[in-house]
Amino acid sequence: MLNFAKKMTPVKPFMDEDFLLTNEVGSMLYHNYASTMPIIDYHCHVSAKEIADNKKYENITELWLGGDHYKWRAMRSCGQPERVITGDASDYEKFEAFCACMPSLIGNPLYNWSHLELKRYFGYDGVISPQTCAEIWDLTSRRLADDDMSVRGIIEKSNVALICTTDDPADSLEYHIALHNDDTFRTKVLPAFRPDKAMKVQAPDFKDYIVKLGNVCGVEIKDFTTLCKVLLTRIEYFDALGCRTADHAFDPKTIFDVTTTLSRAMSISEIAFKKAMAGEVIQDDIALAYRSALIRILAAEYTRRGWVMQIHMGVIRNPNSVMFSKLGPDSGYDTIGTIDVLSLKAMLDDLNNSDSLPRTILYSINPNDNAALATLIGSFQFTSDEAEGLRCMPKMQHGSAWWFNDHRDGMKSQLKNLANLSSLANFVGMLTDSRSFLSYTRHEYFRRVLCDVLGEYVTNGEYPLDVDALAQMTCDICYNNTKDYFGFSL
């Protein structure tokens, strides 16, 4: 036993109402302003079908652990066997294994997220552990049977105004159509255009994907020119359903060839396309020209329609080839790489020169890239003429602390880099990037960190205690900036 005879410095209660809030100004901003703002989740991976169907979950494992690679990764880090992670163990065994890991996850955001989710959705104030596993299982199973814990009930309980899902150009969007025509559900659910599979001309399944895309559109895609026409048609289809954003995942390697003109890149792309459809090996320089041509064409169309282009960069995907062969992608094995800033700069400059640079959000998985991105966006903002008539919203954004960075330290680093090198007050705030409908507490987590950072500047005498200005800034970052930047109609 530890001896606590010596008087200890008082400690804060575990995850109380001022969780993550270390100063009075931050506490005031969070409780009076940030906590009241609706949520716009402009990038996530939840299922539009489950929203349309208003799915109800059988138990906490189905809702919490199914498809959540954050939790899978943490469980592997605690030595749990794959059988209780993605294997054939029962749902209770999987939840039991997760509870067994929780005491070891000090400092991991999963520890706080999980407790926040139990507090907000199930009214549970205890601590997750092996000893409380059965208690939590029984409580959550009873609550999940209630009508207000269906998917739509969870969304409404979370004060979510709008959701952008992630959708392939070949997706039918039938569930978005159903939601669009459903007057009983107040939350808007919009598609987001994700053309990654069309970009990956070297992928083994590229040919199968092109055939699928052609079948969806009723067109035989014989060449690169036809592919471009089909993708533009799909953009029009997405736009008709309210889509306001396209999302791209760029690999860590070079992303753009500025030395090749668009006409030359188009010619090379025809060669690349025919090689891919014939199952032939495509050299990296030819694939680069193909991607460069396609991003030019797509970005021009995004610009024409007023869409926001989101670019997620730096992820090294599927480094464990053994587990990739067993489980496939998005199973918790990706890792941090870095970005090629020179290539990214070349792409932005080329698009800007041809008046086809849309409003753009840049994300890197590597926190070491924060300063580079915070300064790069400053090189491609609106001119005064372009900004006329707008609410002083910048063209370029440094995206929120994403994936491996969406913890307190990662968020603070991103926010302070943006404040130091750009304009924090014009930031578009948080996203969940999640497959779980309970992840809206990540917005709460972010808003607490944000308010603490703002309060720290005031407490240190670096910004005046102007409550009106601070309140406006808080509400803008949490909601207003996102609404205006994307042009959402709410």
Short mmCIF file of C-alpha atoms in Angstrom, two decimals:
data_model
loop_
_atom_site.label_atom_id
_atom_site.label_comp_id
_atom_site.label_asym_id
_atom_site.label_seq_id
_atom_site.Cartn_x
_atom_site.Cartn_y
_atom_site.Cartn_z
CA MET A 1 0.00 0.00 0.00
CA LEU A 2 1.15 3.52 -0.75
CA ASN A 3 1.51 5.78 2.25
CA PHE A 4 -0.53 8.98 1.88
CA ALA A 5 0.20 10.22 5.38
CA LYS A 6 2.00 13.19 3.89
CA LYS A 7 -0.49 15.78 2.73
CA MET A 8 -1.01 15.61 -1.05
CA THR A 9 -1.55 18.54 -3.37
CA PRO A 10 -5.30 18.58 -4.16
CA VAL A 11 -6.16 16.85 -7.43
CA LYS A 12 -9.06 17.58 -9.76
CA PRO A 13 -11.95 15.10 -9.72
CA PHE A 14 -11.86 12.59 -12.56
CA MET A 15 -13.42 14.10 -15.70
CA ASP A 16 -15.59 16.62 -13.87
CA GLU A 17 -17.44 19.53 -15.47
CA ASP A 18 -14.13 21.36 -15.98
CA PHE A 19 -12.37 18.40 -17.59
CA LEU A 20 -9.47 19.73 -19.75
CA LEU A 21 -10.25 23.29 -18.63
CA THR A 22 -7.37 24.73 -16.60
CA ASN A 23 -8.35 28.39 -16.35
CA GLU A 24 -11.47 30.37 -15.49
CA VAL A 25 -11.75 32.13 -18.84
CA GLY A 26 -11.64 28.84 -20.73
CA SER A 27 -14.25 27.37 -18.39
CA MET A 28 -16.52 30.37 -18.97
CA LEU A 29 -16.14 30.15 -22.76
CA TYR A 30 -16.84 26.44 -22.84
CA HIS A 31 -19.86 26.31 -20.54
CA ASN A 32 -21.51 29.53 -21.75
CA TYR A 33 -20.79 29.31 -25.48
CA ALA A 34 -18.96 26.31 -26.96
CA SER A 35 -21.09 23.66 -25.27
CA THR A 36 -24.30 25.17 -26.67
CA MET A 37 -23.28 25.25 -30.34
CA PRO A 38 -24.66 22.68 -32.80
CA ILE A 39 -22.26 20.25 -34.47
CA ILE A 40 -21.37 20.19 -38.16
CA ASP A 41 -19.47 16.97 -38.81
CA TYR A 42 -18.04 17.79 -42.21
CA HIS A 43 -15.84 14.68 -42.54
CA CYS A 44 -16.76 11.27 -41.17
CA HIS A 45 -17.28 7.65 -42.20
CA VAL A 46 -20.66 6.84 -40.67
CA SER A 47 -23.19 4.92 -42.73
CA ALA A 48 -25.97 6.83 -44.50
CA LYS A 49 -27.85 3.53 -44.70
CA GLU A 50 -27.84 3.15 -40.92
CA ILE A 51 -29.16 6.70 -40.56
CA ALA A 52 -31.88 6.13 -43.18
CA ASP A 53 -32.85 2.82 -41.56
CA ASN A 54 -32.64 4.38 -38.07
CA LYS A 55 -30.68 1.35 -36.94
CA LYS A 56 -30.78 0.13 -33.35
CA TYR A 57 -27.81 -1.73 -31.90
CA GLU A 58 -27.98 -4.99 -30.02
CA ASN A 59 -25.20 -4.21 -27.58
CA ILE A 60 -22.27 -1.90 -26.82
CA THR A 61 -19.80 -4.07 -28.75
CA GLU A 62 -21.73 -3.67 -31.98
CA LEU A 63 -21.92 0.08 -31.45
CA TRP A 64 -18.45 0.66 -29.97
CA LEU A 65 -16.05 -1.95 -31.32
CA GLY A 66 -17.42 -2.91 -34.72
CA GLY A 67 -15.18 -1.27 -37.31
CA ASP A 68 -13.44 1.08 -34.85
CA HIS A 69 -9.76 0.73 -35.72
CA TYR A 70 -8.79 3.21 -32.99
CA LYS A 71 -9.97 0.72 -30.37
CA TRP A 72 -8.57 -2.27 -32.24
CA ARG A 73 -5.13 -0.68 -32.30
CA ALA A 74 -5.27 0.09 -28.58
CA MET A 75 -6.32 -3.47 -27.76
CA ARG A 76 -3.39 -4.88 -29.74
CA SER A 77 -1.08 -2.49 -27.89
CA CYS A 78 -2.33 -4.05 -24.65
CA GLY A 79 -1.52 -7.56 -25.86
CA GLN A 80 -5.04 -8.75 -26.64
CA PRO A 81 -5.27 -11.57 -29.21
CA GLU A 82 -6.90 -10.88 -32.56
CA ARG A 83 -9.71 -13.31 -31.74
CA VAL A 84 -11.20 -10.82 -29.27
CA ILE A 85 -10.57 -7.85 -31.55
CA THR A 86 -11.69 -8.79 -35.07
CA GLY A 87 -12.05 -12.55 -34.62
CA ASP A 88 -14.84 -14.95 -33.74
CA ALA A 89 -15.10 -14.22 -30.00
CA SER A 90 -18.55 -13.38 -28.70
CA ASP A 91 -19.60 -9.76 -28.38
CA TYR A 92 -19.34 -9.97 -24.59
CA GLU A 93 -15.84 -11.43 -24.77
CA LYS A 94 -14.76 -8.58 -27.02
CA PHE A 95 -16.19 -5.97 -24.69
CA GLU A 96 -14.62 -7.74 -21.72
CA ALA A 97 -11.24 -7.63 -23.46
CA PHE A 98 -11.66 -3.91 -24.16
CA CYS A 99 -12.54 -3.21 -20.52
CA ALA A 100 -9.46 -5.14 -19.47
CA CYS A 101 -7.33 -2.76 -21.54
CA MET A 102 -8.79 0.47 -20.23
CA PRO A 103 -6.72 0.84 -17.00
CA SER A 104 -3.56 0.67 -19.15
CA LEU A 105 -4.60 3.51 -21.49
CA ILE A 106 -3.64 6.48 -19.33
CA GLY A 107 -2.96 9.45 -21.61
CA ASN A 108 -4.63 7.81 -24.62
CA PRO A 109 -7.62 9.88 -25.84
CA LEU A 110 -9.62 6.65 -26.10
CA TYR A 111 -9.69 6.54 -22.32
CA ASN A 112 -11.37 9.94 -22.11
CA TRP A 113 -13.56 9.49 -25.19
CA SER A 114 -14.93 6.22 -23.88
CA HIS A 115 -15.82 7.69 -20.50
CA LEU A 116 -17.37 10.76 -22.14
CA GLU A 117 -19.53 8.52 -24.32
CA LEU A 118 -20.76 6.52 -21.34
CA LYS A 119 -21.50 9.75 -19.43
CA ARG A 120 -23.32 11.56 -22.22
CA TYR A 121 -25.32 8.72 -23.75
CA PHE A 122 -25.79 6.23 -20.92
CA GLY A 123 -25.56 8.39 -17.79
CA TYR A 124 -22.72 6.28 -16.42
CA ASP A 125 -20.27 8.10 -14.12
CA GLY A 126 -18.15 5.13 -13.09
CA VAL A 127 -14.74 4.03 -14.31
CA ILE A 128 -14.33 1.43 -17.04
CA SER A 129 -12.39 -1.58 -15.78
CA PRO A 130 -12.60 -5.37 -15.61
CA GLN A 131 -14.54 -4.98 -12.35
CA THR A 132 -17.23 -2.78 -13.94
CA CYS A 133 -17.48 -4.66 -17.25
CA ALA A 134 -20.66 -6.61 -16.43
CA GLU A 135 -22.32 -3.54 -14.91
CA ILE A 136 -21.64 -1.43 -18.00
CA TRP A 137 -22.70 -4.22 -20.33
CA ASP A 138 -26.05 -4.59 -18.59
CA LEU A 139 -26.67 -0.84 -18.38
CA THR A 140 -25.83 -0.17 -22.03
CA SER A 141 -27.82 -3.18 -23.24
CA ARG A 142 -30.94 -1.89 -21.46
CA ARG A 143 -30.49 1.66 -22.80
CA LEU A 144 -29.80 0.56 -26.36
CA ALA A 145 -33.22 -1.09 -26.42
CA ASP A 146 -34.85 2.33 -25.91
CA ASP A 147 -36.12 4.20 -28.96
CA ASP A 148 -34.10 7.33 -28.18
CA MET A 149 -30.88 5.30 -28.57
CA SER A 150 -31.44 4.49 -32.22
CA VAL A 151 -28.99 6.05 -34.68
CA ARG A 152 -31.24 9.06 -35.24
CA GLY A 153 -31.86 9.36 -31.52
CA ILE A 154 -28.13 9.50 -30.85
CA ILE A 155 -27.61 12.12 -33.57
CA GLU A 156 -30.44 14.30 -32.27
CA LYS A 157 -29.25 13.90 -28.68
CA SER A 158 -25.82 15.13 -29.84
CA ASN A 159 -27.22 18.36 -31.36
CA VAL A 160 -25.84 17.52 -34.80
CA ALA A 161 -27.05 19.94 -37.47
CA LEU A 162 -25.30 18.43 -40.47
CA ILE A 163 -23.25 15.35 -41.41
CA CYS A 164 -21.08 14.82 -44.49
CA THR A 165 -20.50 11.14 -45.12
CA THR A 166 -17.67 9.79 -47.31
CA ASP A 167 -18.86 8.41 -50.63
CA ASP A 168 -17.29 6.88 -53.72
CA PRO A 169 -18.27 8.21 -57.17
CA ALA A 170 -19.75 4.76 -57.86
CA ASP A 171 -22.08 4.92 -54.85
CA SER A 172 -25.77 5.10 -55.72
CA LEU A 173 -26.50 7.58 -52.87
CA GLU A 174 -29.91 5.94 -52.53
CA TYR A 175 -29.90 6.45 -48.77
CA HIS A 176 -29.01 10.11 -49.14
CA ILE A 177 -31.98 10.45 -51.47
CA ALA A 178 -34.21 8.78 -48.88
CA LEU A 179 -32.93 11.12 -46.15
CA HIS A 180 -33.29 14.15 -48.41
CA ASN A 181 -36.97 13.27 -48.86
CA ASP A 182 -37.58 12.50 -45.18
CA ASP A 183 -39.13 15.50 -43.42
CA THR A 184 -39.18 13.75 -40.04
CA PHE A 185 -35.40 13.98 -39.46
CA ARG A 186 -34.01 17.48 -38.87
CA THR A 187 -30.28 16.69 -39.31
CA LYS A 188 -29.01 17.18 -42.84
CA VAL A 189 -27.01 14.25 -44.23
CA LEU A 190 -25.00 15.17 -47.32
CA PRO A 191 -22.64 13.08 -49.46
CA ALA A 192 -18.96 13.95 -49.85
CA PHE A 193 -17.17 13.02 -53.07
CA ARG A 194 -14.16 10.68 -52.51
CA PRO A 195 -12.56 9.72 -55.88
CA ASP A 196 -9.46 7.95 -54.49
CA LYS A 197 -10.09 4.69 -56.34
CA ALA A 198 -10.18 6.53 -59.66
CA MET A 199 -6.85 8.19 -58.79
CA LYS A 200 -5.03 4.94 -57.96
CA VAL A 201 -4.18 3.79 -61.44
CA GLN A 202 -1.49 1.41 -60.13
CA ALA A 203 -3.83 -0.42 -57.75
CA PRO A 204 -4.46 -4.11 -58.50
CA ASP A 205 -8.23 -3.58 -58.42
CA PHE A 206 -8.26 -0.48 -60.64
CA LYS A 207 -9.74 -2.31 -63.63
CA ASP A 208 -12.54 -3.85 -61.55
CA TYR A 209 -13.34 -0.43 -60.12
CA ILE A 210 -13.53 1.20 -63.57
CA VAL A 211 -15.90 -1.52 -64.76
CA LYS A 212 -18.07 -1.00 -61.68
CA LEU A 213 -18.12 2.79 -62.16
CA GLY A 214 -19.06 2.37 -65.81
CA ASN A 215 -21.87 -0.03 -64.95
CA VAL A 216 -23.30 2.43 -62.40
CA CYS A 217 -23.31 5.17 -65.03
CA GLY A 218 -24.40 2.98 -67.92
CA VAL A 219 -21.24 3.83 -69.86
CA GLU A 220 -18.35 1.69 -71.04
CA ILE A 221 -15.25 3.54 -69.86
CA LYS A 222 -12.77 2.80 -72.63
CA ASP A 223 -10.23 5.57 -72.08
CA PHE A 224 -9.09 8.33 -69.77
CA THR A 225 -11.19 10.95 -71.53
CA THR A 226 -14.35 8.93 -70.94
CA LEU A 227 -13.36 8.40 -67.29
CA CYS A 228 -13.07 12.16 -66.80
CA LYS A 229 -16.49 12.74 -68.37
CA VAL A 230 -18.03 10.09 -66.12
CA LEU A 231 -16.46 11.60 -62.99
CA LEU A 232 -17.76 15.04 -63.94
CA THR A 233 -21.22 13.53 -64.39
CA ARG A 234 -20.98 11.99 -60.92
CA ILE A 235 -19.95 15.34 -59.45
CA GLU A 236 -23.12 16.82 -60.95
CA TYR A 237 -25.12 13.97 -59.37
CA PHE A 238 -23.54 14.53 -55.96
CA ASP A 239 -24.05 18.28 -56.26
CA ALA A 240 -27.77 17.81 -56.89
CA LEU A 241 -27.98 16.08 -53.50
CA GLY A 242 -26.33 18.99 -51.70
CA CYS A 243 -22.69 17.87 -51.77
CA ARG A 244 -20.36 20.74 -50.88
CA THR A 245 -17.02 18.97 -50.55
CA ALA A 246 -14.63 16.52 -52.15
CA ASP A 247 -12.11 14.56 -50.11
CA HIS A 248 -8.79 13.17 -51.32
CA ALA A 249 -6.28 10.93 -49.57
CA PHE A 250 -2.77 11.51 -50.93
CA ASP A 251 0.02 9.04 -50.27
CA PRO A 252 3.28 10.30 -48.70
CA LYS A 253 5.16 10.09 -52.02
CA THR A 254 5.27 12.89 -54.60
CA ILE A 255 1.74 13.97 -55.45
CA PHE A 256 2.08 16.30 -58.41
CA ASP A 257 4.20 16.76 -61.54
CA VAL A 258 4.32 20.46 -62.35
CA THR A 259 6.79 19.97 -65.21
CA THR A 260 4.18 18.26 -67.41
CA THR A 261 1.56 20.46 -69.05
CA LEU A 262 -2.08 19.46 -68.81
CA SER A 263 -2.27 18.47 -72.48
CA ARG A 264 0.87 16.34 -72.17
CA ALA A 265 -0.39 14.84 -68.89
CA MET A 266 -3.67 13.96 -70.62
CA SER A 267 -1.78 12.09 -73.34
CA ILE A 268 0.28 10.19 -70.78
CA SER A 269 -2.89 9.45 -68.81
CA GLU A 270 -4.41 7.72 -71.83
CA ILE A 271 -1.37 5.45 -71.90
CA ALA A 272 -1.58 4.82 -68.16
CA PHE A 273 -5.29 4.02 -68.37
CA LYS A 274 -4.84 1.50 -71.20
CA LYS A 275 -1.96 -0.18 -69.38
CA ALA A 276 -4.02 -0.47 -66.21
CA MET A 277 -7.00 -1.96 -68.03
CA ALA A 278 -4.67 -4.46 -69.72
CA GLY A 279 -3.17 -5.45 -66.39
CA GLU A 280 0.28 -4.13 -67.27
CA VAL A 281 2.80 -2.59 -64.88
CA ILE A 282 2.69 1.20 -64.81
CA GLN A 283 5.86 3.13 -64.03
CA ASP A 284 5.73 5.70 -61.22
CA ASP A 285 6.35 8.70 -63.49
CA ILE A 286 3.45 7.72 -65.75
CA ALA A 287 1.18 7.21 -62.74
CA LEU A 288 2.24 10.62 -61.40
CA ALA A 289 1.30 12.30 -64.68
CA TYR A 290 -2.06 10.50 -64.56
CA ARG A 291 -2.82 11.71 -61.02
CA SER A 292 -1.66 15.22 -61.90
CA ALA A 293 -3.99 15.38 -64.90
CA LEU A 294 -6.96 14.05 -62.95
CA ILE A 295 -6.55 16.38 -59.98
CA ARG A 296 -6.37 19.35 -62.36
CA ILE A 297 -9.63 18.34 -64.01
CA LEU A 298 -11.43 17.59 -60.76
CA ALA A 299 -10.19 20.69 -58.94
CA ALA A 300 -11.39 22.89 -61.80
CA GLU A 301 -14.87 21.39 -61.46
CA TYR A 302 -14.83 21.79 -57.66
CA THR A 303 -13.94 25.44 -58.17
CA ARG A 304 -16.72 25.95 -60.69
CA ARG A 305 -19.28 24.52 -58.28
CA GLY A 306 -17.94 26.28 -55.19
CA TRP A 307 -17.00 23.03 -53.43
CA VAL A 308 -14.34 22.68 -50.74
CA MET A 309 -11.47 20.31 -51.51
CA GLN A 310 -10.11 18.43 -48.48
CA ILE A 311 -6.70 16.77 -48.82
CA HIS A 312 -5.56 14.23 -46.22
CA MET A 313 -1.86 13.50 -46.50
CA GLY A 314 1.05 11.60 -45.07
CA VAL A 315 -0.46 8.25 -44.09
CA ILE A 316 1.60 5.12 -44.77
CA ARG A 317 -1.17 2.60 -45.32
CA ASN A 318 -1.12 -1.12 -44.64
CA PRO A 319 2.57 -1.52 -43.65
CA ASN A 320 1.87 -4.97 -42.18
CA SER A 321 1.37 -7.07 -45.30
CA VAL A 322 0.49 -10.21 -43.33
CA MET A 323 -2.39 -8.54 -41.50
CA PHE A 324 -3.45 -6.63 -44.60
CA SER A 325 -3.92 -9.95 -46.40
CA LYS A 326 -6.05 -11.20 -43.48
CA LEU A 327 -8.12 -8.13 -42.59
CA GLY A 328 -7.83 -5.70 -45.51
CA PRO A 329 -7.58 -1.89 -45.19
CA ASP A 330 -8.74 0.36 -42.33
CA SER A 331 -8.11 -2.28 -39.68
CA GLY A 332 -5.77 -0.33 -37.41
CA TYR A 333 -2.38 -0.91 -38.99
CA ASP A 334 -1.71 2.41 -40.77
CA THR A 335 1.11 4.63 -39.58
CA ILE A 336 2.53 8.15 -39.78
CA GLY A 337 4.61 9.23 -42.77
CA THR A 338 5.27 12.76 -43.91
CA ILE A 339 4.35 15.03 -46.80
CA ASP A 340 6.23 16.42 -49.79
CA VAL A 341 5.72 20.15 -49.23
CA LEU A 342 7.44 21.12 -52.49
CA SER A 343 5.14 18.88 -54.53
CA LEU A 344 2.10 20.15 -52.65
CA LYS A 345 3.19 23.73 -53.26
CA ALA A 346 3.62 22.96 -56.95
CA MET A 347 0.10 21.57 -57.17
CA LEU A 348 -1.50 24.53 -55.42
CA ASP A 349 0.46 26.98 -57.56
CA ASP A 350 -0.47 25.21 -60.79
CA LEU A 351 -4.16 25.17 -59.86
CA ASN A 352 -3.99 28.80 -58.79
CA ASN A 353 -2.36 29.82 -62.08
CA SER A 354 -5.27 28.32 -64.01
CA ASP A 355 -7.94 29.80 -61.72
CA SER A 356 -8.90 26.28 -60.63
CA LEU A 357 -7.81 26.27 -56.99
CA PRO A 358 -10.95 25.69 -54.90
CA ARG A 359 -11.30 26.47 -51.23
CA THR A 360 -8.98 23.87 -49.76
CA ILE A 361 -8.32 22.26 -46.38
CA LEU A 362 -4.90 20.66 -45.88
CA TYR A 363 -4.39 17.92 -43.29
CA SER A 364 -1.21 16.04 -42.44
CA ILE A 365 -1.07 12.96 -40.25
CA ASN A 366 2.37 14.11 -39.09
CA PRO A 367 2.36 16.85 -36.41
CA ASN A 368 5.83 17.88 -37.57
CA ASP A 369 4.12 19.26 -40.70
CA ASN A 370 1.94 21.72 -38.76
CA ALA A 371 4.15 24.78 -39.24
CA ALA A 372 4.73 24.04 -42.92
CA LEU A 373 0.99 23.78 -43.60
CA ALA A 374 0.12 26.80 -41.45
CA THR A 375 2.50 28.92 -43.52
CA LEU A 376 1.71 27.31 -46.89
CA ILE A 377 -1.97 28.20 -46.63
CA GLY A 378 -0.96 31.83 -46.15
CA SER A 379 0.61 31.80 -49.60
CA PHE A 380 -2.68 31.01 -51.37
CA GLN A 381 -5.39 32.99 -49.60
CA PHE A 382 -7.97 35.24 -51.27
CA THR A 383 -6.96 38.52 -52.79
CA SER A 384 -9.11 41.45 -51.70
CA ASP A 385 -11.09 41.27 -54.95
CA GLU A 386 -11.82 37.57 -54.52
CA ALA A 387 -12.94 38.06 -50.93
CA GLU A 388 -15.43 40.80 -51.78
CA GLY A 389 -18.89 39.96 -50.51
CA LEU A 390 -17.70 37.10 -48.30
CA ARG A 391 -17.54 37.05 -44.50
CA CYS A 392 -13.76 37.45 -44.55
CA MET A 393 -13.33 33.67 -44.83
CA PRO A 394 -9.88 32.60 -46.05
CA LYS A 395 -9.57 30.38 -49.08
CA MET A 396 -7.16 27.94 -47.46
CA GLN A 397 -7.45 26.15 -44.12
CA HIS A 398 -5.06 24.09 -42.02
CA GLY A 399 -7.20 21.10 -41.10
CA SER A 400 -7.85 20.05 -37.51
CA ALA A 401 -5.61 17.67 -35.59
CA TRP A 402 -6.49 14.46 -37.38
CA TRP A 403 -6.39 10.73 -36.63
CA PHE A 404 -3.24 10.08 -34.59
CA ASN A 405 -3.25 13.75 -33.51
CA ASP A 406 -6.81 14.18 -32.20
CA HIS A 407 -5.78 14.17 -28.56
CA ARG A 408 -5.21 17.09 -26.19
CA ASP A 409 -1.54 17.60 -27.06
CA GLY A 410 -2.10 17.20 -30.80
CA MET A 411 -5.02 19.62 -30.79
CA LYS A 412 -3.13 22.20 -28.75
CA SER A 413 -0.14 21.94 -31.09
CA GLN A 414 -2.29 22.45 -34.18
CA LEU A 415 -4.27 25.32 -32.63
CA LYS A 416 -1.18 27.14 -31.41
CA ASN A 417 0.64 26.71 -34.72
CA LEU A 418 -2.37 28.14 -36.49
CA ALA A 419 -2.58 31.01 -34.01
CA ASN A 420 1.15 31.73 -34.28
CA LEU A 421 1.33 31.61 -38.06
CA SER A 422 -2.16 32.34 -39.41
CA SER A 423 -5.61 33.33 -38.10
CA LEU A 424 -7.06 31.06 -35.43
CA ALA A 425 -10.35 32.99 -35.31
CA ASN A 426 -11.09 31.93 -38.92
CA PHE A 427 -10.47 28.21 -38.30
CA VAL A 428 -13.22 25.74 -39.32
CA GLY A 429 -12.88 23.57 -36.22
CA MET A 430 -13.30 19.88 -35.57
CA LEU A 431 -14.43 16.77 -37.43
CA THR A 432 -14.89 13.22 -36.12
CA ASP A 433 -13.36 11.19 -39.00
CA SER A 434 -15.19 8.33 -37.29
CA ARG A 435 -17.33 5.31 -38.08
CA SER A 436 -19.11 5.43 -34.71
CA PHE A 437 -22.28 7.38 -33.95
CA LEU A 438 -21.09 7.95 -30.38
CA SER A 439 -18.02 9.90 -31.55
CA TYR A 440 -19.71 13.28 -31.39
CA THR A 441 -18.18 13.64 -27.93
CA ARG A 442 -14.93 14.30 -29.82
CA HIS A 443 -16.40 17.69 -30.62
CA GLU A 444 -16.90 18.26 -26.90
CA TYR A 445 -13.31 17.15 -26.26
CA PHE A 446 -12.03 19.53 -28.96
CA ARG A 447 -14.16 22.44 -27.75
CA ARG A 448 -12.82 22.04 -24.23
CA VAL A 449 -9.23 22.10 -25.54
CA LEU A 450 -10.02 25.09 -27.77
CA CYS A 451 -11.54 27.11 -24.92
CA ASP A 452 -8.62 26.24 -22.66
CA VAL A 453 -6.18 27.54 -25.30
CA LEU A 454 -8.16 30.75 -25.78
CA GLY A 455 -8.41 31.21 -22.02
CA GLU A 456 -4.68 30.66 -21.64
CA TYR A 457 -3.93 33.59 -23.96
CA VAL A 458 -6.18 35.82 -21.85
CA THR A 459 -4.91 34.52 -18.51
CA ASN A 460 -1.32 35.19 -19.58
CA GLY A 461 -2.16 38.75 -20.61
CA GLU A 462 -1.62 38.05 -24.31
CA TYR A 463 -5.22 38.91 -25.28
CA PRO A 464 -7.68 41.21 -23.48
CA LEU A 465 -10.62 39.91 -21.48
CA ASP A 466 -13.07 41.04 -24.15
CA VAL A 467 -15.91 38.60 -23.51
CA ASP A 468 -17.89 39.62 -26.60
CA ALA A 469 -14.91 39.10 -28.91
CA LEU A 470 -13.93 35.82 -27.25
CA ALA A 471 -17.49 34.52 -27.31
CA GLN A 472 -17.81 35.34 -31.02
CA MET A 473 -14.48 33.66 -31.75
CA THR A 474 -15.51 30.54 -29.83
CA CYS A 475 -18.87 30.24 -31.59
CA ASP A 476 -17.29 30.90 -34.98
CA ILE A 477 -14.66 28.16 -34.61
CA CYS A 478 -17.19 25.68 -33.23
CA TYR A 479 -19.89 26.27 -35.85
CA ASN A 480 -20.22 29.53 -37.80
CA ASN A 481 -16.96 29.32 -39.75
CA THR A 482 -17.73 25.78 -40.91
CA LYS A 483 -21.21 26.74 -42.04
CA ASP A 484 -19.96 29.76 -44.00
CA TYR A 485 -16.79 28.21 -45.40
CA PHE A 486 -18.56 25.20 -46.91
CA GLY A 487 -21.65 27.22 -47.81
CA PHE A 488 -24.02 24.91 -45.95
CA SER A 489 -27.67 25.97 -45.93
CA LEU A 490 -28.88 25.58 -42.35
#
